[in-house]
Tab-separated table of C-alpha atoms in Angstrom:
chain	number	residue	atom	x	y	z
A	929	MET	CA	-10.948	-53.007	-39.025
A	930	THR	CA	-11.896	-54.471	-35.683
A	931	ASP	CA	-11.041	-52.125	-32.760
A	932	VAL	CA	-8.986	-53.544	-30.181
A	933	GLN	CA	-10.605	-53.105	-26.973
A	934	SER	CA	-8.612	-53.219	-23.482
A	935	PRO	CA	-10.106	-55.450	-21.076
A	936	PRO	CA	-12.503	-53.841	-18.360
A	937	THR	CA	-10.523	-52.870	-15.197
A	938	GLN	CA	-11.303	-55.299	-12.779
A	939	PRO	CA	-12.397	-53.516	-9.503
A	940	LYS	CA	-10.190	-54.012	-6.297
A	941	SER	CA	-11.479	-56.768	-3.976
A	942	SER	CA	-12.897	-55.878	-0.656
A	943	ALA	CA	-9.879	-57.720	0.963
A	944	THR	CA	-7.173	-55.651	-0.811
A	945	THR	CA	-9.471	-52.397	0.358
A	946	THR	CA	-9.584	-53.245	3.647
A	947	ALA	CA	-5.874	-54.223	3.933
A	948	SER	CA	-5.068	-50.534	2.690
A	949	SER	CA	-7.433	-49.197	4.774
A	950	ALA	CA	-5.964	-50.888	8.049
A	951	GLY	CA	-2.590	-49.669	6.754
A	952	MET	CA	-3.368	-46.120	6.868
A	953	VAL	CA	-4.902	-46.292	10.089
A	954	ARG	CA	-1.824	-48.132	11.591
A	955	LEU	CA	0.130	-45.428	9.729
A	956	ARG	CA	-2.105	-42.431	11.062
A	957	TYR	CA	-1.834	-44.103	14.716
A	958	ALA	CA	2.105	-44.237	14.442
A	959	ALA	CA	2.003	-40.630	13.141
A	960	ILE	CA	-0.160	-39.479	16.229
A	961	THR	CA	2.112	-41.194	18.531
A	962	VAL	CA	5.234	-39.858	17.268
A	963	TRP	CA	3.929	-36.402	17.327
A	964	ALA	CA	2.600	-36.412	20.887
A	965	VAL	CA	6.133	-38.044	21.940
A	966	THR	CA	7.895	-35.095	20.281
A	967	LEU	CA	5.703	-32.198	21.654
A	968	ALA	CA	6.213	-33.789	25.089
A	969	VAL	CA	10.102	-33.758	24.902
A	970	LEU	CA	10.333	-30.436	23.273
A	971	THR	CA	8.343	-29.045	26.297
A	972	VAL	CA	9.902	-30.705	29.048
A	973	THR	CA	13.183	-29.771	27.834
A	974	ARG	CA	12.018	-26.054	27.266
A	975	VAL	CA	13.010	-26.162	23.432
A	976	MET	CA	9.163	-25.264	22.976
A	977	SER	CA	7.649	-22.144	24.357
A	978	PHE	CA	3.647	-20.821	24.595
A	979	ASP	CA	4.107	-18.386	21.832
A	980	PHE	CA	1.884	-18.383	18.978
A	981	LEU	CA	4.295	-19.609	16.297
A	982	TRP	CA	5.253	-22.942	18.088
A	983	ILE	CA	1.675	-23.412	19.049
A	984	LEU	CA	0.845	-23.136	15.421
A	985	ILE	CA	3.363	-25.508	14.164
A	986	ALA	CA	2.320	-28.057	17.143
A	987	ILE	CA	-1.192	-27.791	16.126
A	988	GLY	CA	-0.654	-28.028	12.669
A	989	ALA	CA	1.790	-31.267	12.740
A	990	GLY	CA	-1.314	-32.699	14.489
A	991	LEU	CA	-3.770	-32.155	12.168
A	992	VAL	CA	-1.222	-33.464	9.556
A	993	ALA	CA	-0.695	-36.409	11.656
A	994	THR	CA	-4.667	-37.298	12.212
A	995	SER	CA	-5.501	-36.227	8.697
A	996	ILE	CA	-3.597	-39.442	7.122
A	997	GLY	CA	-5.979	-41.645	5.651
A	998	ARG	CA	-8.998	-39.298	5.816
A	999	ARG	CA	-8.034	-36.226	3.964
A	1000	ASN	CA	-5.082	-34.488	2.071
A	1001	PRO	CA	-2.857	-33.294	4.524
A	1002	LEU	CA	-1.753	-30.328	2.460
A	1003	LEU	CA	-5.084	-28.883	3.009
A	1004	VAL	CA	-3.974	-28.099	6.597
A	1005	VAL	CA	-1.532	-25.294	5.013
A	1006	ARG	CA	-4.586	-23.795	3.239
A	1007	ASP	CA	-7.042	-23.890	5.855
A	1008	TRP	CA	-5.330	-22.693	8.852
A	1009	LEU	CA	-3.379	-20.045	6.973
A	1010	PRO	CA	-5.668	-17.711	8.586
A	1011	PHE	CA	-4.683	-18.626	12.046
A	1012	GLY	CA	-1.118	-18.006	11.044
A	1013	LEU	CA	-1.360	-14.609	9.647
A	1014	VAL	CA	-3.545	-13.499	12.805
A	1015	LEU	CA	-0.839	-14.751	14.958
A	1016	PHE	CA	1.455	-13.105	13.047
A	1017	ALA	CA	-0.252	-9.849	13.205
A	1018	TYR	CA	-0.644	-10.165	16.912
A	1019	ASP	CA	3.177	-10.508	17.357
A	1020	SER	CA	3.700	-7.253	15.225
A	1021	THR	CA	1.381	-4.819	17.710
A	1022	ARG	CA	4.099	-3.957	19.865
A	1023	GLY	CA	6.261	-2.446	17.396
A	1024	VAL	CA	3.517	-0.818	15.136
A	1025	ALA	CA	1.920	0.981	18.482
A	1026	ALA	CA	5.630	2.321	19.452
A	1027	PHE	CA	6.086	3.252	15.440
A	1028	LEU	CA	2.929	5.452	15.532
A	1029	GLY	CA	3.858	6.736	19.127
A	1030	MET	CA	0.772	5.753	20.926
A	1031	PRO	CA	0.898	6.573	24.450
A	1032	THR	CA	0.115	3.805	27.005
A	1033	ARG	CA	-2.691	3.930	28.870
A	1034	TRP	CA	-1.690	3.338	32.367
A	1035	ASN	CA	-4.584	4.698	34.599
A	1036	LEU	CA	-7.270	3.962	32.661
A	1037	ALA	CA	-8.446	0.271	33.656
A	1038	VAL	CA	-7.269	1.279	37.280
A	1039	ASP	CA	-9.749	4.238	37.581
A	1040	ALA	CA	-12.289	1.990	35.878
A	1041	ASP	CA	-12.046	-0.726	38.302
A	1042	ARG	CA	-12.013	1.623	41.350
A	1043	TRP	CA	-15.044	3.213	39.833
A	1044	MET	CA	-16.725	0.055	39.465
A	1045	PHE	CA	-15.936	-1.524	42.740
A	1046	GLY	CA	-14.532	1.079	44.929
A	1047	VAL	CA	-11.149	-1.025	45.082
A	1048	VAL	CA	-8.980	-2.783	42.495
A	1049	PRO	CA	-10.488	-6.377	42.506
A	1050	THR	CA	-6.636	-7.894	41.738
A	1051	VAL	CA	-5.306	-6.083	44.742
A	1052	TRP	CA	-8.410	-7.408	46.573
A	1053	LEU	CA	-8.172	-10.811	45.599
A	1054	GLN	CA	-4.469	-10.808	46.488
A	1055	GLU	CA	-4.826	-9.515	49.795
A	1056	HIS	CA	-7.357	-12.100	50.768
A	1057	LEU	CA	-6.290	-15.544	48.825
A	1058	LYS	CA	-2.161	-15.173	47.831
A	1059	HIS	CA	0.302	-16.683	49.937
A	1060	ALA	CA	4.027	-16.261	49.856
A	1061	ASP	CA	4.425	-19.931	48.361
A	1062	PRO	CA	1.596	-21.154	45.674
A	1063	GLN	CA	-1.092	-23.008	47.156
A	1064	TRP	CA	-3.431	-25.769	45.544
A	1065	TRP	CA	-5.840	-23.579	43.878
A	1066	GLU	CA	-3.258	-21.874	42.008
A	1067	VAL	CA	-2.782	-25.136	40.281
A	1068	ILE	CA	-6.406	-24.598	38.669
A	1069	THR	CA	-5.540	-21.210	37.834
A	1070	SER	CA	-2.252	-21.666	36.284
A	1071	VAL	CA	-3.898	-24.686	34.188
A	1072	VAL	CA	-6.783	-22.733	33.218
A	1073	TYR	CA	-4.440	-19.626	31.859
A	1074	MET	CA	-2.373	-21.855	30.120
A	1075	SER	CA	-5.494	-23.624	28.544
A	1076	TYR	CA	-6.033	-20.326	26.497
A	1077	PHE	CA	-3.116	-21.341	24.117
A	1078	ILE	CA	-4.385	-24.683	23.902
A	1079	VAL	CA	-8.324	-24.982	23.853
A	1080	PRO	CA	-9.419	-22.642	21.079
A	1081	TYR	CA	-6.958	-24.364	18.606
A	1082	ALA	CA	-7.900	-27.707	19.745
A	1083	LEU	CA	-11.812	-26.918	19.512
A	1084	ALA	CA	-10.633	-25.564	15.906
A	1085	ALA	CA	-8.836	-28.956	15.434
A	1086	TRP	CA	-11.623	-30.807	16.186
A	1087	LEU	CA	-14.381	-29.155	14.228
A	1088	TRP	CA	-12.089	-29.112	11.198
A	1089	LEU	CA	-11.886	-32.819	11.526
A	1090	ARG	CA	-15.509	-33.308	12.117
A	1091	ASP	CA	-17.695	-30.366	11.026
A	1092	ARG	CA	-16.684	-28.363	8.111
A	1093	THR	CA	-19.660	-25.847	8.238
A	1094	SER	CA	-19.040	-25.003	11.795
A	1095	TRP	CA	-15.190	-24.878	11.400
A	1096	ARG	CA	-15.462	-22.385	8.689
A	1097	ARG	CA	-17.578	-20.059	11.119
A	1098	PHE	CA	-15.658	-20.392	13.986
A	1099	VAL	CA	-12.335	-19.698	12.083
A	1100	THR	CA	-14.180	-16.524	10.896
A	1101	ARG	CA	-15.358	-15.259	14.341
A	1102	PHE	CA	-11.978	-15.874	15.867
A	1103	VAL	CA	-10.223	-13.887	12.747
A	1104	VAL	CA	-12.416	-11.212	13.287
A	1105	LEU	CA	-12.454	-11.131	17.037
A	1106	PHE	CA	-8.368	-11.194	16.972
A	1107	LEU	CA	-8.147	-8.180	14.239
A	1108	LEU	CA	-10.492	-6.152	16.203
A	1109	GLY	CA	-8.748	-6.718	19.410
A	1110	LEU	CA	-5.255	-5.991	17.666
A	1111	VAL	CA	-6.986	-2.499	16.620
A	1112	GLY	CA	-7.213	-2.098	20.007
A	1113	TYR	CA	-3.910	-3.198	21.196
A	1114	ILE	CA	-2.401	-0.541	18.598
A	1115	LEU	CA	-4.733	2.535	19.403
A	1116	VAL	CA	-4.962	1.955	23.122
A	1117	PRO	CA	-2.231	0.161	24.285
A	1118	ALA	CA	-2.616	-0.485	27.954
A	1119	ALA	CA	-0.717	-1.641	30.982
A	1120	PRO	CA	-2.019	-4.725	32.973
A	1121	PRO	CA	-2.117	-5.114	36.850
A	1122	TRP	CA	1.368	-6.724	37.127
A	1123	ALA	CA	3.065	-3.670	35.307
A	1124	ALA	CA	1.234	-1.317	37.223
A	1125	ALA	CA	2.227	-2.676	40.586
A	1126	GLN	CA	5.928	-2.078	39.422
A	1127	CYS	CA	5.658	1.317	38.328
A	1128	THR	CA	5.088	4.682	39.874
A	1129	GLN	CA	3.253	7.516	38.416
A	1130	SER	CA	6.370	9.356	37.918
A	1131	GLN	CA	7.833	6.808	35.817
A	1132	ILE	CA	5.038	6.775	33.424
A	1133	ALA	CA	3.839	10.344	33.419
A	1134	ASP	CA	4.296	10.614	29.776
A	1135	GLY	CA	2.738	7.374	28.704
A	1136	PRO	CA	5.749	5.382	27.935
A	1137	ALA	CA	5.202	1.809	26.289
A	1138	PHE	CA	8.250	-0.005	27.907
A	1139	PRO	CA	9.667	1.793	30.714
A	1140	ALA	CA	12.365	0.314	32.736
A	1141	CYS	CA	9.950	-0.400	35.631
A	1142	LEU	CA	8.327	-3.293	33.419
A	1143	LYS	CA	11.802	-5.380	33.874
A	1144	THR	CA	11.866	-5.027	37.855
A	1145	SER	CA	10.190	-6.191	40.750
A	1146	PRO	CA	7.194	-4.917	42.615
A	1147	ASP	CA	9.094	-5.494	45.790
A	1148	GLY	CA	9.781	-2.327	47.121
A	1149	VAL	CA	7.956	0.023	44.551
A	1150	PRO	CA	6.867	2.978	46.955
A	1151	ASP	CA	3.199	2.762	47.959
A	1152	GLY	CA	2.525	-0.405	46.070
A	1153	GLY	CA	2.761	1.590	42.514
A	1154	LEU	CA	-0.251	2.778	40.595
A	1155	LEU	CA	-2.335	-0.070	42.354
A	1156	GLY	CA	-1.701	1.445	45.819
A	1157	THR	CA	-0.296	-0.416	49.256
A	1158	VAL	CA	-1.475	-3.915	49.892
A	1159	ALA	CA	-2.395	-5.305	53.265
A	1160	PRO	CA	-2.271	-9.401	52.778
A	1161	ARG	CA	-4.120	-11.169	55.336
A	1162	GLU	CA	-2.076	-14.191	55.093
A	1163	ASP	CA	1.400	-14.607	54.784
A	1164	GLY	CA	1.859	-13.279	51.256
A	1165	ALA	CA	3.911	-10.733	50.063
A	1166	PRO	CA	2.635	-6.974	50.507
A	1167	PHE	CA	2.418	-5.980	46.467
A	1168	VAL	CA	0.631	-7.240	43.682
A	1169	GLU	CA	2.754	-9.593	41.479
A	1170	ARG	CA	1.932	-11.981	38.065
A	1171	ILE	CA	1.190	-15.028	39.508
A	1172	SER	CA	-0.272	-16.693	36.719
A	1173	SER	CA	2.260	-19.630	36.251
A	1174	ARG	CA	3.651	-20.300	39.657
A	1175	GLY	CA	0.924	-23.080	40.508
A	1176	TRP	CA	3.318	-25.608	38.329
A	1177	ASP	CA	5.756	-25.318	41.176
A	1178	VAL	CA	3.079	-26.978	43.408
A	1179	LEU	CA	3.162	-30.132	40.944
A	1180	HIS	CA	7.114	-29.931	40.697
A	1181	ILE	CA	6.864	-29.144	36.983
A	1182	GLY	CA	9.152	-26.256	36.441
A	1183	PRO	CA	9.649	-26.736	32.967
A	1184	VAL	CA	6.389	-25.975	32.237
A	1185	ARG	CA	6.346	-22.605	34.372
A	1186	ASP	CA	9.339	-21.684	32.394
A	1187	VAL	CA	7.705	-22.377	28.983
A	1188	VAL	CA	4.981	-20.319	29.710
A	1189	GLU	CA	6.962	-17.520	31.332
A	1190	VAL	CA	9.363	-17.273	28.184
A	1191	GLY	CA	6.329	-16.771	25.817
A	1192	GLN	CA	4.749	-14.264	28.342
A	1193	GLU	CA	8.130	-12.444	27.854
A	1194	ARG	CA	7.744	-12.469	23.911
A	1195	SER	CA	4.519	-11.131	23.915
A	1196	ASN	CA	3.322	-7.472	23.501
A	1197	GLN	CA	3.328	-6.856	27.330
A	1198	VAL	CA	0.961	-3.676	27.068
A	1199	ALA	CA	-1.902	-5.523	25.007
A	1200	ALA	CA	-4.514	-5.651	27.872
A	1201	ILE	CA	-7.353	-3.700	26.310
A	1202	PRO	CA	-9.410	-5.309	25.218
A	1203	SER	CA	-8.573	-8.958	26.903
A	1204	LEU	CA	-8.346	-11.539	24.194
A	1205	HIS	CA	-7.967	-14.187	26.879
A	1206	ALA	CA	-11.587	-13.189	28.040
A	1207	GLY	CA	-13.052	-12.341	24.678
A	1208	LEU	CA	-12.039	-15.718	23.326
A	1209	THR	CA	-13.038	-17.757	25.736
A	1210	GLY	CA	-16.338	-15.838	25.904
A	1211	LEU	CA	-16.589	-16.356	22.296
A	1212	LEU	CA	-16.317	-20.296	22.877
A	1213	ALA	CA	-19.150	-20.129	24.979
A	1214	MET	CA	-21.232	-18.142	22.901
A	1215	PHE	CA	-20.291	-20.208	19.730
A	1216	MET	CA	-20.950	-23.688	21.564
A	1217	TRP	CA	-24.127	-22.658	23.191
A	1218	ARG	CA	-26.494	-23.978	20.424
A	1219	ARG	CA	-23.987	-27.129	19.704
A	1220	THR	CA	-23.651	-28.641	22.999
A	1221	ARG	CA	-26.386	-29.797	25.723
A	1222	LYS	CA	-26.966	-28.572	28.783
A	1223	LEU	CA	-23.470	-30.381	30.308
A	1224	GLY	CA	-21.663	-28.836	27.531
A	1225	ARG	CA	-23.249	-25.146	27.723
A	1226	THR	CA	-22.175	-25.346	31.670
A	1227	LEU	CA	-18.663	-26.261	30.971
A	1228	TRP	CA	-17.994	-23.750	28.260
A	1229	VAL	CA	-19.547	-20.800	30.709
A	1230	GLY	CA	-17.820	-22.267	33.573
A	1231	TYR	CA	-14.532	-22.096	31.710
A	1232	ALA	CA	-15.240	-18.497	30.788
A	1233	ALA	CA	-15.695	-17.917	34.306
A	1234	ALA	CA	-12.680	-19.652	35.565
A	1235	MET	CA	-10.601	-17.801	32.758
A	1236	ALA	CA	-11.752	-14.633	34.425
A	1237	PHE	CA	-11.295	-15.154	37.605
A	1238	THR	CA	-7.877	-16.356	36.641
A	1239	LEU	CA	-6.760	-12.975	34.728
A	1240	VAL	CA	-7.879	-10.924	37.743
A	1241	TYR	CA	-6.658	-13.019	40.678
A	1242	SER	CA	-2.993	-13.629	38.878
A	1243	ALA	CA	-2.587	-9.671	37.904
A	1244	GLU	CA	-3.001	-10.331	34.017
A	1245	HIS	CA	-6.083	-8.102	33.617
A	1246	TYR	CA	-8.434	-5.796	34.995
A	1247	VAL	CA	-12.346	-6.192	35.275
A	1248	PHE	CA	-12.384	-3.525	32.947
A	1249	ASP	CA	-10.130	-5.434	30.452
A	1250	LEU	CA	-12.646	-8.554	30.644
A	1251	VAL	CA	-15.847	-6.360	30.067
A	1252	LEU	CA	-14.476	-5.040	27.034
A	1253	GLY	CA	-13.488	-8.432	25.730
A	1254	TRP	CA	-16.876	-9.984	26.458
A	1255	GLY	CA	-18.639	-7.097	24.786
A	1256	LEU	CA	-16.190	-7.409	21.586
A	1257	ALA	CA	-17.093	-11.071	21.428
A	1258	ALA	CA	-20.707	-10.315	21.726
A	1259	LEU	CA	-20.586	-7.964	18.973
A	1260	VAL	CA	-18.568	-10.644	16.669
A	1261	MET	CA	-20.980	-13.105	17.318
A	1262	LEU	CA	-23.773	-10.830	16.514
A	1263	GLY	CA	-22.143	-9.155	13.257
A	1264	CYS	CA	-20.930	-12.418	11.786
A	1265	GLY	CA	-24.661	-14.096	12.423
A	1266	ALA	CA	-26.227	-11.060	10.957
A	1267	ALA	CA	-23.676	-11.160	7.995
A	1268	GLU	CA	-23.989	-15.154	7.497
A	1269	ARG	CA	-27.953	-14.532	7.300
A	1270	TRP	CA	-27.648	-11.811	4.442
A	1271	TRP	CA	-25.475	-13.915	2.445
A	1272	SER	CA	-27.511	-16.951	2.606
A	1273	ALA	CA	-30.625	-14.614	1.607
A	1274	ARG	CA	-28.806	-13.053	-1.075
A	1275	SER	CA	-27.730	-16.489	-2.579
A	1276	ALA	CA	-31.349	-17.617	-2.240
A	1277	GLU	CA	-32.541	-14.779	-4.159
A	1278	LYS	CA	-30.463	-15.062	-7.104
A	1279	PRO	CA	-32.141	-16.278	-10.309
A	1280	VAL	CA	-31.153	-19.602	-11.641
A	1281	SER	CA	-30.075	-19.973	-15.059
A	1282	VAL	CA	-31.760	-21.812	-17.897
A	1283	ASP	CA	-28.617	-24.135	-18.280
A	1284	ARG	CA	-28.783	-25.131	-14.613
A	1285	VAL	CA	-32.411	-25.855	-14.729
A	1286	GLY	CA	-32.157	-27.994	-17.790
A	1287	GLN	CA	-29.520	-30.088	-15.859
A	1288	HIS	CA	-31.988	-30.746	-12.661
A	1289	ALA	CA	-35.117	-31.302	-14.723
């Protein structure tokens, strides 16, 4: 009996393939446009805040849009799950430290900064630079501060789309840095300068995590609180205050300031040691050092330096916190690099099976 053979499948014409590809490109650009417009509307209407859940949702939605026609969008969920778990853990540190009864360190970083500089740098900077109303340079500090919630994830998204090997290495370092930082937040909860300016020694004598003075104003606190008196040279208020977001008022973009401040209120307000703002921006500079040329290196190192100045000037962190953050980033880079080299050497030493030798003969 003669077998009946089906006719061979005809390959798709190049015209059909080209039309399909062009359609996917148009769909991708349309999805990206919808994503960008939606993100802008949510930000302007103050629905979105700069807490990590919103950030992760925004980045994930953008990656799904940019993946259309390039790779399976469902990979976004699998590949970005580590970010979600780490950021969820970050939001949980506030309750864990309080549950364990860990006393908050209110004087540790203050004393360390005074020992290193003779003064508290935050106090000195606000005495010399701060005015009663925000000045033009606070536009820069506010943008730099907010960029922490965007730049690392934007870089990760770019690597995810362009260089999977570098992306995996970056994610590994990001996760390890955050996990070690979270251990610090749990075991050594510490108050930042803006909080210290609102509280007196008697109010924090027992190392409370969330004393009532955290919700008050530094205006009128006796002797400038834990930071001491402030003598502004300009028309600035005679106390240290949190000014990381008021530069947006110069641009008359009040909703952005509100979005940032809502995120600050929801975050762990005694998570200062180590500074992950400094640690992560330092990690970016170290990670990108060999992946960029001279201009790129200058920009990444300059970004880390600008973040450091912003954090100290705006009363978000002490210099002591920054040093610990940078040290942790360097430790993560060295440790992950050593682990990767060990794994590569171990893989190279594995004996090749007979079957695999035959396959490649």
